[in-house]
Tab-separated table of C-alpha atoms (C1' of nucleotides) in Angstrom:
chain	number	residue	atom	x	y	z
A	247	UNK	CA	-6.748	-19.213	0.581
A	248	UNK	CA	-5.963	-17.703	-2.345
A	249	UNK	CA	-3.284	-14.883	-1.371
A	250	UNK	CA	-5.402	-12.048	-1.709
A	251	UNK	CA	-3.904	-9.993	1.134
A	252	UNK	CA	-5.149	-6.633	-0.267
A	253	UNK	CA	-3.467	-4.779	2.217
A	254	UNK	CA	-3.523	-0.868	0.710
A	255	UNK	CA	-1.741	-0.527	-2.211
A	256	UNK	CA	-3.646	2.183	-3.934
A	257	UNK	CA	-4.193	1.620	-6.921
A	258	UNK	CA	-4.259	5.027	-8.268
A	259	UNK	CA	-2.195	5.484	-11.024
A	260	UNK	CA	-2.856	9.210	-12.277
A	261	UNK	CA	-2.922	12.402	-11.305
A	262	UNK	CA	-3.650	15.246	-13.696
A	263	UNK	CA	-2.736	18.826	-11.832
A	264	UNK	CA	-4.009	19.877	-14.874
A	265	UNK	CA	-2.122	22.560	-15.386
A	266	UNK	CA	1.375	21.433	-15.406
A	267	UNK	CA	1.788	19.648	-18.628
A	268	UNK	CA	5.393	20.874	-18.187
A	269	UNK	CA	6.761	20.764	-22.195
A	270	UNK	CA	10.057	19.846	-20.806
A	271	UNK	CA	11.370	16.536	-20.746
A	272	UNK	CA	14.647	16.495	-19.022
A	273	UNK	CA	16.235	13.882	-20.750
A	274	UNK	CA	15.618	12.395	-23.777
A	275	UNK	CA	16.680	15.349	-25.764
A	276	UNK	CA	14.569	15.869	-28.718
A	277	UNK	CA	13.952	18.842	-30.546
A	278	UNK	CA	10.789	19.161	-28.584
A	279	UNK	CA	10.037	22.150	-31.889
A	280	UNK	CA	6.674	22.888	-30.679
A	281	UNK	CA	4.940	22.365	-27.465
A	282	UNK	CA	1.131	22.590	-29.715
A	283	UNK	CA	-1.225	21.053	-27.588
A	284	UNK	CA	-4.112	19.981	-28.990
A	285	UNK	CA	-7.668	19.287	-27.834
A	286	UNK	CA	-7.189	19.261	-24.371
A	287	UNK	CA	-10.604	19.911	-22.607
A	288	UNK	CA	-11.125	20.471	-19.240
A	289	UNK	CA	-11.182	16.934	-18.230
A	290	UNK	CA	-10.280	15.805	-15.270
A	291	UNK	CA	-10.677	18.660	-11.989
A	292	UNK	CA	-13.516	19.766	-12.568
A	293	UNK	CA	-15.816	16.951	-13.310
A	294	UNK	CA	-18.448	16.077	-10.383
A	295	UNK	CA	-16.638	15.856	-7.489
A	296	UNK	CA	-14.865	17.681	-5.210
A	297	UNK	CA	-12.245	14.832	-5.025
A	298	UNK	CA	-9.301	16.259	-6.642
A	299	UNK	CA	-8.866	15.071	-10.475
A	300	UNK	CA	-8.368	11.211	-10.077
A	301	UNK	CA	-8.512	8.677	-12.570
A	302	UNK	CA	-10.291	6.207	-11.924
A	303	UNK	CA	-9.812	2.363	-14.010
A	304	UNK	CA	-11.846	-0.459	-14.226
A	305	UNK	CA	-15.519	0.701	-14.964
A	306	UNK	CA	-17.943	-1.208	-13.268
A	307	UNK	CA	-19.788	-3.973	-14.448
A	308	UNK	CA	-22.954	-1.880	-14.998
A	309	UNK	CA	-21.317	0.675	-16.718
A	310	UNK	CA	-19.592	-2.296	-19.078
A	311	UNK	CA	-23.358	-3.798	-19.008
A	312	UNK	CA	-24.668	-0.691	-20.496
A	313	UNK	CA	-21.845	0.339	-22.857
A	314	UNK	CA	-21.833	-3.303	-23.988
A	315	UNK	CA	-25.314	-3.223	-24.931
A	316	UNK	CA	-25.319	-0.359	-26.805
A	317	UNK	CA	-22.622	-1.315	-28.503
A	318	UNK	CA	-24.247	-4.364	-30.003
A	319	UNK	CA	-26.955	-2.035	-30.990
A	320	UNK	CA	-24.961	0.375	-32.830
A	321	UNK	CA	-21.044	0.640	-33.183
A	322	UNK	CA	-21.102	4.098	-34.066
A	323	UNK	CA	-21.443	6.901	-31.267
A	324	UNK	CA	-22.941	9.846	-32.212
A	325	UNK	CA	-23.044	13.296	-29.672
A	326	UNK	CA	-26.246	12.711	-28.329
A	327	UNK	CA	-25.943	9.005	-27.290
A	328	UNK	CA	-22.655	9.338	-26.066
A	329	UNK	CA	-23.614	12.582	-23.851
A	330	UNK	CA	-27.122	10.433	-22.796
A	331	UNK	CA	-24.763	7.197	-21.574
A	332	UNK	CA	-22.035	9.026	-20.454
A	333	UNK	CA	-24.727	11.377	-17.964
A	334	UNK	CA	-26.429	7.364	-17.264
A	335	UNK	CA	-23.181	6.580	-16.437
A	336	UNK	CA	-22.114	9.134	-14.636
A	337	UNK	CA	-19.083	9.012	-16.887
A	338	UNK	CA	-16.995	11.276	-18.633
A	339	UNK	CA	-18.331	12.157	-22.544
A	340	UNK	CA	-14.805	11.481	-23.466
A	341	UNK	CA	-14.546	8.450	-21.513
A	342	UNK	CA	-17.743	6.888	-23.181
A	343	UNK	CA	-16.176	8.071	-26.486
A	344	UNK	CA	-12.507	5.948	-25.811
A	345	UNK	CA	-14.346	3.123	-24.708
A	346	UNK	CA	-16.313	3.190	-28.136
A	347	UNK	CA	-13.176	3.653	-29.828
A	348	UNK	CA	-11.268	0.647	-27.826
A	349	UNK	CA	-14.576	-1.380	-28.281
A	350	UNK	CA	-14.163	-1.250	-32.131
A	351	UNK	CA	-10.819	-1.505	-32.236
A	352	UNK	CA	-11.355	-5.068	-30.118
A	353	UNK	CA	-14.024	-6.381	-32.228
A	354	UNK	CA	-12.201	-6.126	-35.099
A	355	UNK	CA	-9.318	-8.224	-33.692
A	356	UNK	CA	-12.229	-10.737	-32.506
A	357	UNK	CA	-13.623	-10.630	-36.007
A	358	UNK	CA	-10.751	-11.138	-37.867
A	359	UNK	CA	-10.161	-14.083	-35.266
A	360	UNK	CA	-13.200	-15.733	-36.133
A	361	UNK	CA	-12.722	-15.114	-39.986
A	362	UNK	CA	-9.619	-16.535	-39.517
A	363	UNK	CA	-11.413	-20.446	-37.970
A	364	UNK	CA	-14.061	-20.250	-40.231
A	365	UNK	CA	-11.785	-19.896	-43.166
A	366	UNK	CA	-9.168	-22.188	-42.180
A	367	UNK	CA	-12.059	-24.659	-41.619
A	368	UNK	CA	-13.173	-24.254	-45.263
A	369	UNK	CA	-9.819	-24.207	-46.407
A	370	UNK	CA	-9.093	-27.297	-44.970
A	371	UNK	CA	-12.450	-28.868	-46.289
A	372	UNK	CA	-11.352	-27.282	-50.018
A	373	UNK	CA	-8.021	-29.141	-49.604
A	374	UNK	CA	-9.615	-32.517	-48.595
A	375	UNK	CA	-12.360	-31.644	-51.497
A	376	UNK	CA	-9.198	-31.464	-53.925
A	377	UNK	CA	-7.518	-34.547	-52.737
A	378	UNK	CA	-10.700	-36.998	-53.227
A	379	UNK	CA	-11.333	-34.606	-56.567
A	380	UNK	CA	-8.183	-35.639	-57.346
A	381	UNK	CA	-8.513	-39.354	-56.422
A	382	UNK	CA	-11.111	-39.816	-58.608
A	383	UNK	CA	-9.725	-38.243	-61.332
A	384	UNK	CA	-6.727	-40.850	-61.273
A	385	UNK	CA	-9.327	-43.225	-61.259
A	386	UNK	CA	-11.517	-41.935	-63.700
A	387	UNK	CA	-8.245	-41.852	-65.905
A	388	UNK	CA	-6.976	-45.641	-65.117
A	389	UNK	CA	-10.823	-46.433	-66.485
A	390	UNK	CA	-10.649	-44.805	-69.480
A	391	UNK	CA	-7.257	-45.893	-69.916
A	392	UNK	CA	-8.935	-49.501	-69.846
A	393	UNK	CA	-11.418	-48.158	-71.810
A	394	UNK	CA	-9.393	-47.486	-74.857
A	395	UNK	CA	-7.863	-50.266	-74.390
A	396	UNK	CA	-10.632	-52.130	-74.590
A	397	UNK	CA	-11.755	-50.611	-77.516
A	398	UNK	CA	-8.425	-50.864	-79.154
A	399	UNK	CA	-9.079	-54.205	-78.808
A	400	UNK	CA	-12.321	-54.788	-80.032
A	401	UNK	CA	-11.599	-52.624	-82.864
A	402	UNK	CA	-8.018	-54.224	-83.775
A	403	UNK	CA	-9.031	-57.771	-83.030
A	404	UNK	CA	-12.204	-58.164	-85.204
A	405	UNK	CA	-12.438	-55.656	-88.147
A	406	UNK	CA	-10.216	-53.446	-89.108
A	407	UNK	CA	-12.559	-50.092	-88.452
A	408	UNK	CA	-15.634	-49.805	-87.299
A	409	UNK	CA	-17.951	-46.611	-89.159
A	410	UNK	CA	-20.131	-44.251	-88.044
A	411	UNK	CA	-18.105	-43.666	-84.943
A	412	UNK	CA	-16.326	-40.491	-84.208
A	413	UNK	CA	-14.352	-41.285	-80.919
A	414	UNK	CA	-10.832	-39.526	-80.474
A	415	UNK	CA	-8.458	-41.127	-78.873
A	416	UNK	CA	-7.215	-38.202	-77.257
A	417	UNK	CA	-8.669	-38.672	-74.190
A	418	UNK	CA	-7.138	-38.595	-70.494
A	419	UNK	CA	-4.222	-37.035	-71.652
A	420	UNK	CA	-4.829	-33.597	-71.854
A	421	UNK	CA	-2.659	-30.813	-70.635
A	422	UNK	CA	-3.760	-28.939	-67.005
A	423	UNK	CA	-4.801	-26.344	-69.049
A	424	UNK	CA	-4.073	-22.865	-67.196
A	425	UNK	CA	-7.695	-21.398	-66.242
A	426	UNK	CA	-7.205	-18.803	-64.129
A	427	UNK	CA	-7.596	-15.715	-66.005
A	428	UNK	CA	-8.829	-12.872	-64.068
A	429	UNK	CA	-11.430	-13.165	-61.430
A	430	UNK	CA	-12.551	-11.548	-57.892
A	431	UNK	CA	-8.973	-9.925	-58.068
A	432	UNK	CA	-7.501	-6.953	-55.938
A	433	UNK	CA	-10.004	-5.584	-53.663
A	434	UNK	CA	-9.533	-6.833	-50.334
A	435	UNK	CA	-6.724	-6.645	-47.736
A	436	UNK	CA	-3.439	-4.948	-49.636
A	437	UNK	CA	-1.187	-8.317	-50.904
A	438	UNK	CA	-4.044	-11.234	-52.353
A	439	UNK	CA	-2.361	-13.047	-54.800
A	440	UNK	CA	-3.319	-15.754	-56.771
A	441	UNK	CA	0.049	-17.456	-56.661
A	442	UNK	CA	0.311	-20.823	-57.361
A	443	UNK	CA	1.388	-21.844	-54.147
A	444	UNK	CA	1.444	-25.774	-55.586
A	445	UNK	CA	-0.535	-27.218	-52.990
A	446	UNK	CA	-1.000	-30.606	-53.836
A	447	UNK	CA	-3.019	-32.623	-51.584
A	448	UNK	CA	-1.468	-33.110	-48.109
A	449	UNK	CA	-0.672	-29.835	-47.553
A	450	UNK	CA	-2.238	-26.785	-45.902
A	451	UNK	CA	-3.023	-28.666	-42.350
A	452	UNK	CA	-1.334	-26.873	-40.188
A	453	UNK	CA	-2.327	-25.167	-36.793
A	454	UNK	CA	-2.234	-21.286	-35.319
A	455	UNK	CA	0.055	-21.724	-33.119
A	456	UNK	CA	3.279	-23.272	-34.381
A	457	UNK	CA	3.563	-20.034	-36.589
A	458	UNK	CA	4.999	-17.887	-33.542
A	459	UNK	CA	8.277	-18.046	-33.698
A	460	UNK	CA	8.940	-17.512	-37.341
B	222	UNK	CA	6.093	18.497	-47.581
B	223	UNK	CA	4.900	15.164	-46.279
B	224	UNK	CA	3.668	16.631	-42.786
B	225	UNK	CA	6.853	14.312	-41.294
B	226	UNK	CA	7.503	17.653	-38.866
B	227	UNK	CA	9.625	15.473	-36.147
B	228	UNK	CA	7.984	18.069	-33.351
B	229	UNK	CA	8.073	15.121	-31.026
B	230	UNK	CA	5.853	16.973	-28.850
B	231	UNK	CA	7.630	16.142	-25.666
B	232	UNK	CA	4.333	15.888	-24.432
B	233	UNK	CA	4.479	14.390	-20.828
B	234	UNK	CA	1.209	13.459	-19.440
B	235	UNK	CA	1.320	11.578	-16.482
B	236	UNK	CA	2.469	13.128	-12.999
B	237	UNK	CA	2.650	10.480	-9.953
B	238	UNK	CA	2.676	11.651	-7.165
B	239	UNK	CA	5.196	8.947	-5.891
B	240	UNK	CA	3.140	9.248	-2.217
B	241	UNK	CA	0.011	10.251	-3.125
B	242	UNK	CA	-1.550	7.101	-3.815
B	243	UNK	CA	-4.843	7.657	-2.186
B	244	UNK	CA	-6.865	4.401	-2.330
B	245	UNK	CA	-10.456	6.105	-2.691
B	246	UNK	CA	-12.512	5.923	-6.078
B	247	UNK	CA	-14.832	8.486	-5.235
B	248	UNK	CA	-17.779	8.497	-7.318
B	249	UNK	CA	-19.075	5.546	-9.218
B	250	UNK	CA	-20.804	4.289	-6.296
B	251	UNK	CA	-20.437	0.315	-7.233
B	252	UNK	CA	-19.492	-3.071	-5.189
B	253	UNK	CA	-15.802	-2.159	-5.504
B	254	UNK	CA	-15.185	-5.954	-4.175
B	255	UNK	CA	-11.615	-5.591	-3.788
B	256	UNK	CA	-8.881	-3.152	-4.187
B	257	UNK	CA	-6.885	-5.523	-4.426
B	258	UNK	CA	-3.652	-4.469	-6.044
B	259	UNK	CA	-0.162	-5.827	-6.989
B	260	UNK	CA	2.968	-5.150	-7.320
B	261	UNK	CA	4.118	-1.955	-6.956
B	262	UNK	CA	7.480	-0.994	-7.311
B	263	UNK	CA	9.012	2.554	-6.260
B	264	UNK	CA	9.008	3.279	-9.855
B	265	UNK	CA	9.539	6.373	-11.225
B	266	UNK	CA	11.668	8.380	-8.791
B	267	UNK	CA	14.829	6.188	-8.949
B	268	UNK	CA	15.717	6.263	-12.421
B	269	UNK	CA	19.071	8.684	-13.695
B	270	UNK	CA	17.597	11.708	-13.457
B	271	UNK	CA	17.249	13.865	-10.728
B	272	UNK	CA	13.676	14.864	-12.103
B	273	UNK	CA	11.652	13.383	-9.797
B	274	UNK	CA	9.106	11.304	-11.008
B	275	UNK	CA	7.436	12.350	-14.023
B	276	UNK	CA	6.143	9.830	-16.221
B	277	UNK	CA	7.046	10.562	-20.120
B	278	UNK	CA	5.063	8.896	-22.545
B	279	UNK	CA	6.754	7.736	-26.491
B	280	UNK	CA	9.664	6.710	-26.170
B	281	UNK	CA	12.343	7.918	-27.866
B	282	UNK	CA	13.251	6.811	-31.481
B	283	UNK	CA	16.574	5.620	-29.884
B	284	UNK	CA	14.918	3.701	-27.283
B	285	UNK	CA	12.654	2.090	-29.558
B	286	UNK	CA	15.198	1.110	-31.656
B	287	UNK	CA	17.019	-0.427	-29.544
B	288	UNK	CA	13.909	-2.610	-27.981
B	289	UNK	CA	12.865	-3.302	-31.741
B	290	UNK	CA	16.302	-5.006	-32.187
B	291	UNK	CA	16.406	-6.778	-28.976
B	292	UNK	CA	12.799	-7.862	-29.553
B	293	UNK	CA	13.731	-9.322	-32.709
B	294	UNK	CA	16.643	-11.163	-32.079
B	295	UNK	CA	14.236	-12.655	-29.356
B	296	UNK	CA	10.738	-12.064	-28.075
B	297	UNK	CA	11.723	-13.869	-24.872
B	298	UNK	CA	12.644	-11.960	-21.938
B	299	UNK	CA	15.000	-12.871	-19.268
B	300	UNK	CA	15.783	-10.991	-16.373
B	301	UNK	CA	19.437	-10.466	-17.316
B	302	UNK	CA	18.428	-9.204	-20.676
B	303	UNK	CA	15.377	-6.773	-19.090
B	304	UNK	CA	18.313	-4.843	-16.431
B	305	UNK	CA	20.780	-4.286	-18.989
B	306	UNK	CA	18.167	-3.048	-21.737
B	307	UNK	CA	16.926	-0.660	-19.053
B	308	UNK	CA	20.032	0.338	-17.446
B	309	UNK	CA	21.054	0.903	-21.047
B	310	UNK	CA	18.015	3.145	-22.069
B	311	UNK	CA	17.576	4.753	-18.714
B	312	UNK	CA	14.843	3.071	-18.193
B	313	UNK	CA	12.385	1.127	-15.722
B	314	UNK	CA	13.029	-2.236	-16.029
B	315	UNK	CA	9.149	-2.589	-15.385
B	316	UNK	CA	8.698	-0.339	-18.437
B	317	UNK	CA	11.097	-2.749	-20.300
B	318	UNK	CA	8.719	-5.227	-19.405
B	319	UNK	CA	6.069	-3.547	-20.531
B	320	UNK	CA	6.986	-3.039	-23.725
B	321	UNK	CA	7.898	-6.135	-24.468
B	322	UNK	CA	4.103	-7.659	-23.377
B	323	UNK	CA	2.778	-4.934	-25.598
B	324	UNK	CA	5.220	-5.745	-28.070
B	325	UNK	CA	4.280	-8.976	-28.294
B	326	UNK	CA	0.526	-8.848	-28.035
B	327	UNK	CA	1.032	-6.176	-31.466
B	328	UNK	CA	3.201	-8.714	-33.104
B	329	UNK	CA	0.903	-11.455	-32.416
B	330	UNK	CA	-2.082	-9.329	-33.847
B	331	UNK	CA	0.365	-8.172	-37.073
B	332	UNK	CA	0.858	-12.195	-37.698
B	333	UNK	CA	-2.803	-12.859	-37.533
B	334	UNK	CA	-3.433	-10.315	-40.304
B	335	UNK	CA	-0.489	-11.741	-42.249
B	336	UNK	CA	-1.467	-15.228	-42.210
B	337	UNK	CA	-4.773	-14.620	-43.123
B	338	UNK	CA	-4.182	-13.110	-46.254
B	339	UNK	CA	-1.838	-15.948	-47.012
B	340	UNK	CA	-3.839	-18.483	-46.353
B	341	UNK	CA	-6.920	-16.657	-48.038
B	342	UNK	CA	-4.873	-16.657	-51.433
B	343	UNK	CA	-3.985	-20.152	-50.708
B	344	UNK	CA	-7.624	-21.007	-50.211
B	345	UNK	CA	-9.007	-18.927	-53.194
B	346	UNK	CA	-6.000	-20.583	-55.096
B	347	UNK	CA	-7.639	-24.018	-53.694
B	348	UNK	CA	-11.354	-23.068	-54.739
B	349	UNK	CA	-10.089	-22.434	-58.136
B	350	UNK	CA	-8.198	-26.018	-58.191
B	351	UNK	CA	-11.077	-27.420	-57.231
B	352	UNK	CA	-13.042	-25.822	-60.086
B	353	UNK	CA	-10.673	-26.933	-62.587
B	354	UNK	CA	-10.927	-30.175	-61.290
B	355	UNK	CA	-14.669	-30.236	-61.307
B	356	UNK	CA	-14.490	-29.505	-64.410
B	357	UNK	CA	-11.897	-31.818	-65.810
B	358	UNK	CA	-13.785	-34.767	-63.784
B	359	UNK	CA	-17.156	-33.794	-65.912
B	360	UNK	CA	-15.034	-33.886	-69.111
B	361	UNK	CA	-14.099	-37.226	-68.275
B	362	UNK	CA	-16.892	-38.930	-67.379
B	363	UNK	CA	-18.316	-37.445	-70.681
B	364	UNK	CA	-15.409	-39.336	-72.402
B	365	UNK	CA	-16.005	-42.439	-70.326
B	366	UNK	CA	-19.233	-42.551	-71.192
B	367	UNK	CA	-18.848	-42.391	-74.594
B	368	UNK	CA	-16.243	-44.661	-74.893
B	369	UNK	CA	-18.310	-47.181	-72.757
B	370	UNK	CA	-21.006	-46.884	-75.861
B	371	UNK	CA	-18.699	-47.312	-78.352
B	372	UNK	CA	-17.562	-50.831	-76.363
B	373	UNK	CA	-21.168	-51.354	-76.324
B	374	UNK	CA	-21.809	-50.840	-80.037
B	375	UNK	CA	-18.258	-52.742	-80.965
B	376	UNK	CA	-18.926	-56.002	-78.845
B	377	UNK	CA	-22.326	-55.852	-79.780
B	378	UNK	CA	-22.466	-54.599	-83.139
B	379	UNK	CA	-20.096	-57.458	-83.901
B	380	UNK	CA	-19.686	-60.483	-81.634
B	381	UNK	CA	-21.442	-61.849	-78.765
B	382	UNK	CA	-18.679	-61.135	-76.247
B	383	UNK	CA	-14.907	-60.520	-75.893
B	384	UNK	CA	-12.873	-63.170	-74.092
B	385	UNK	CA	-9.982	-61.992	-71.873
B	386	UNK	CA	-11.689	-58.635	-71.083
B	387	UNK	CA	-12.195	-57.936	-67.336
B	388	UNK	CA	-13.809	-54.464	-68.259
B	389	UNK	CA	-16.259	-53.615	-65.667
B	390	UNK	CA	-19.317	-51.597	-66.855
B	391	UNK	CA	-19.749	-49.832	-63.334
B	392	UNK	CA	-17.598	-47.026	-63.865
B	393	UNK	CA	-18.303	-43.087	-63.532
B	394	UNK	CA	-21.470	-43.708	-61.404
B	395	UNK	CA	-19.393	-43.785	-57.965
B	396	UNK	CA	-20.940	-42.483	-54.933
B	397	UNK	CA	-18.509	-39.478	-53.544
B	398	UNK	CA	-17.663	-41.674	-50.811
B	399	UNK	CA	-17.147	-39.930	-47.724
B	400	UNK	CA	-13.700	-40.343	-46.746
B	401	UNK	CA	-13.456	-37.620	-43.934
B	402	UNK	CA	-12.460	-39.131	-41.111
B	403	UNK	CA	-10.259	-37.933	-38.061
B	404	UNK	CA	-7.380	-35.561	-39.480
B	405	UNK	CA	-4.812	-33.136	-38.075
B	406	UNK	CA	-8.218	-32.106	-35.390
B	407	UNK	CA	-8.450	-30.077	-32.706
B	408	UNK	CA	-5.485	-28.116	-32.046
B	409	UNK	CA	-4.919	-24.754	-32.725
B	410	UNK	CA	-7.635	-22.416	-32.606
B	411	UNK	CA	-10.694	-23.333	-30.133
B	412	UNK	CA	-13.644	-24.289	-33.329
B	413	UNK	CA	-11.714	-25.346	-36.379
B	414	UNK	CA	-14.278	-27.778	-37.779
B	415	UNK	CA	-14.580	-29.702	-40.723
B	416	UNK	CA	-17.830	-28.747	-41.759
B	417	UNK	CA	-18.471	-29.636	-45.159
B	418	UNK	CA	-19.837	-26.369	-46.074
B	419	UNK	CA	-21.159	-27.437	-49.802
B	420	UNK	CA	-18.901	-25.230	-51.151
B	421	UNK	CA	-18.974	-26.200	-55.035
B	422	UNK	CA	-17.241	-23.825	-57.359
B	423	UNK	CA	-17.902	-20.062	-57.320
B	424	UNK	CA	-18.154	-19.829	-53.925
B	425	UNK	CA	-15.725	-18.497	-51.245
B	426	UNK	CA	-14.291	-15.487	-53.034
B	427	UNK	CA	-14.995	-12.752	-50.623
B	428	UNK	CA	-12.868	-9.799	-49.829
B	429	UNK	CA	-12.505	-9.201	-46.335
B	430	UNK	CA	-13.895	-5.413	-45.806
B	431	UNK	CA	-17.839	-6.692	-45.914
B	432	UNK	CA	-17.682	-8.044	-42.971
B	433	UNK	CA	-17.204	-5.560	-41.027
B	434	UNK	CA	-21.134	-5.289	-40.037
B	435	UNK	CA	-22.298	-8.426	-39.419
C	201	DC	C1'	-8.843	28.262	-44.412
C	202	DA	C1'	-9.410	26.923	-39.454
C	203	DA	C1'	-11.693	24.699	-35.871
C	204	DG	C1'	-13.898	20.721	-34.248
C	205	DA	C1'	-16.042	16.124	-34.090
C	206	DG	C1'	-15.647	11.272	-34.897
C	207	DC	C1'	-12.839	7.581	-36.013
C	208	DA	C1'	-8.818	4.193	-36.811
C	209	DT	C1'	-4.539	3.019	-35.274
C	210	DG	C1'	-0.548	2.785	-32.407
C	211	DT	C1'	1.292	2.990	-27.897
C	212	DA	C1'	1.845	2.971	-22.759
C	213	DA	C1'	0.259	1.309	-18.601
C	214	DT	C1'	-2.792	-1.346	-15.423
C	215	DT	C1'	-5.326	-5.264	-13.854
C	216	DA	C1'	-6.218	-10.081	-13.609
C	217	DT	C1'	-4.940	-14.871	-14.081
C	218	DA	C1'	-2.183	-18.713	-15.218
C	219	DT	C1'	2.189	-21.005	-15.018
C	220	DC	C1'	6.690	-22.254	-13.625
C	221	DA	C1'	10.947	-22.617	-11.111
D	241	DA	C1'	4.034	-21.261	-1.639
D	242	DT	C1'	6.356	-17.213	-3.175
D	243	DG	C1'	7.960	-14.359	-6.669
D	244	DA	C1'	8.839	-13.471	-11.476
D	245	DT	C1'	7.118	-13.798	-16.076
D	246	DA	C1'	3.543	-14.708	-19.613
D	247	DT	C1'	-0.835	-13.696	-21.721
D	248	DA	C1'	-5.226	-11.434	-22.156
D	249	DA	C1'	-8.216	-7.770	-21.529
D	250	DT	C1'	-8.788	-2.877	-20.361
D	251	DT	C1'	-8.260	2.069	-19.893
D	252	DA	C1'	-6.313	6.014	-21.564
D	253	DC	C1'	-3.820	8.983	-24.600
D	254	DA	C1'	-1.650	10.724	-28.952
D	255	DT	C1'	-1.946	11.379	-33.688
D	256	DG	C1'	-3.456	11.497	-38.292
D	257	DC	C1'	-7.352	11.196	-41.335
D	258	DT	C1'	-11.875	12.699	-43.080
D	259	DC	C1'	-15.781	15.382	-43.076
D	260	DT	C1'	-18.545	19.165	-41.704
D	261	DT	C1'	-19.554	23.807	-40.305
DNA sequence: CAAGAGCATGTAATTATATCA
DNA sequence: ATGATATAATTACATGCTCTT
């Protein structure tokens, strides 16, 4: 029901002749200096078949089975595994090769994906972390606040000082002091700062998603 | 001598056939469930030039230009905007198309990498806070504590007790009451939790570059 | 030094599916 | 529902880099 008329289309898509890589492109004029080719192996008309040089998409779910797996056992490709799966496969060497190559370049976006949750999720918890730090703080402060005043009190109301005591009254009303001096610094992806980006509580809960458009 | 040499290369690649779409996948004997295909347009041989049909790969510096500045002004695509970007770079309006899918997906992959080093500064930033703040909260407490003895040794050094005081002797021994409840939760990416992942300070200063194995 | 292999990255195109007017 | 457009995932290719022979 689903409008899957697959009447004949071909889905084809490439044809090398394998010869003609014509240098010329008719329009477009560039200085087309050089026509250096490079690398260009026989691929293509001469692998297995008799049936003319096509190229064919969408590897089979076997093939991505077996790729897949060894994959997840080893990103790397050297010569002999590739020429092993690619004769498996009944695939091209360089075919194996580019799917390696596409592979890694896909995990990579996955991973950084995933980096990107779990530290948004920890980011997040930091943020609420800082806000009850921060809570308690004020509260720890409006205590000692009392505090002095209480002693104030005591020591006001009654005698005029009391010895052996070495309490400063200094407290709760010290300066944010700067801290951050050099640490894990510079190492990573190109622009880390440590900017102050004066996030005070309440801040930093924002999605992946409204960030398109910017 | 920066190995800029604008060769261009010119470097065609793709031939179609324009009639020659033979359906059969020779090799790679597999299911093949449907050859289903879509959409295809008589691309290719209708163009401006009289070359017929040859498929050039890299666009032109021009042409990309030009996208790049449509693209920004808008990622959108209409279907007034796609004719006269084509008829204006001589190109397939499917190609315009394209490019601007592709465009997209890299601009979407570009912002990723961009707001995760922002919002890895803004979380080592937080950790650091949070430090401080640890650390500040200790200091306190310490000061609390000491000015609770020295309310202890005044009012009981001296006097029995201290009328009109509502001082409360409960103080820096609060649980960390758990305050986490439902937030801004489950809406961007698909497992942003809040996992309290015990991070106290010096944790959470990674460079991202280890994790590439994993 | 040149040639070649492997790799990362960028780009073009295809396929598949979902959505919307 | 039919067609156009969007996204996501794939396949392939080009190119520049590094390292090795």
């Amino acid at each position: 029901m689903n409008s899957e008329v697959d009447e004949q289309m071909a889905l084809i898509s490439e044809y090398y002749p394998d010869g003609i890589y014509s240098q010329f492109v008719p329009e477009q004029g560039v200085a087309s200096t050089k026509p250096r080719r490079r690398r260009r192996k026989n691929k293509g008309c001469e692998g297995g078949d008799g049936a003319a040089a096509l190229r064919k998409r969408k590897l089979s779910d076997e093939q991505v089975n077996l790729l897949e797996r060894s994959f997840g056992s080893e990103h790397k490709l050297e010569s002999e595994r590739k020429d092993r799966l690619a004769s498996e496969l009944g695939l091209d060497a360089r075919q194996v090769a580019v799917w390696f190559q596409n592979r890694r370049a896909r995990w990579k976006t996955k991973k950084l994906e995933e980096e990107y949750s779990k530290l948004k999720s920890e980011h997040d918890a930091a943020v609420l972390d800082k806000c009850r730090l921060q809570t308690e703080l004020l509260k720890l402060k409006e205590q000692l606040h009392e505090a002095e005043k209480e002693i104030q009190r005591l020591s006001d109301g009654f005698s005029s000082n009391s010895p052996c005591s070495s309490f400063s009254m200094e407290v709760a009303m010290d300066p944010p002091q700067p801290f951050l001096g050099e640490f894990g610094m510079g190492l990573g992806l190109e622009h880390v700062f440590y900017a102050s980006h004066h996030d005070n509580c309440a801040h930093g809960l924002m999605e992946w998603d409204s960030l398109y458009y910017m």
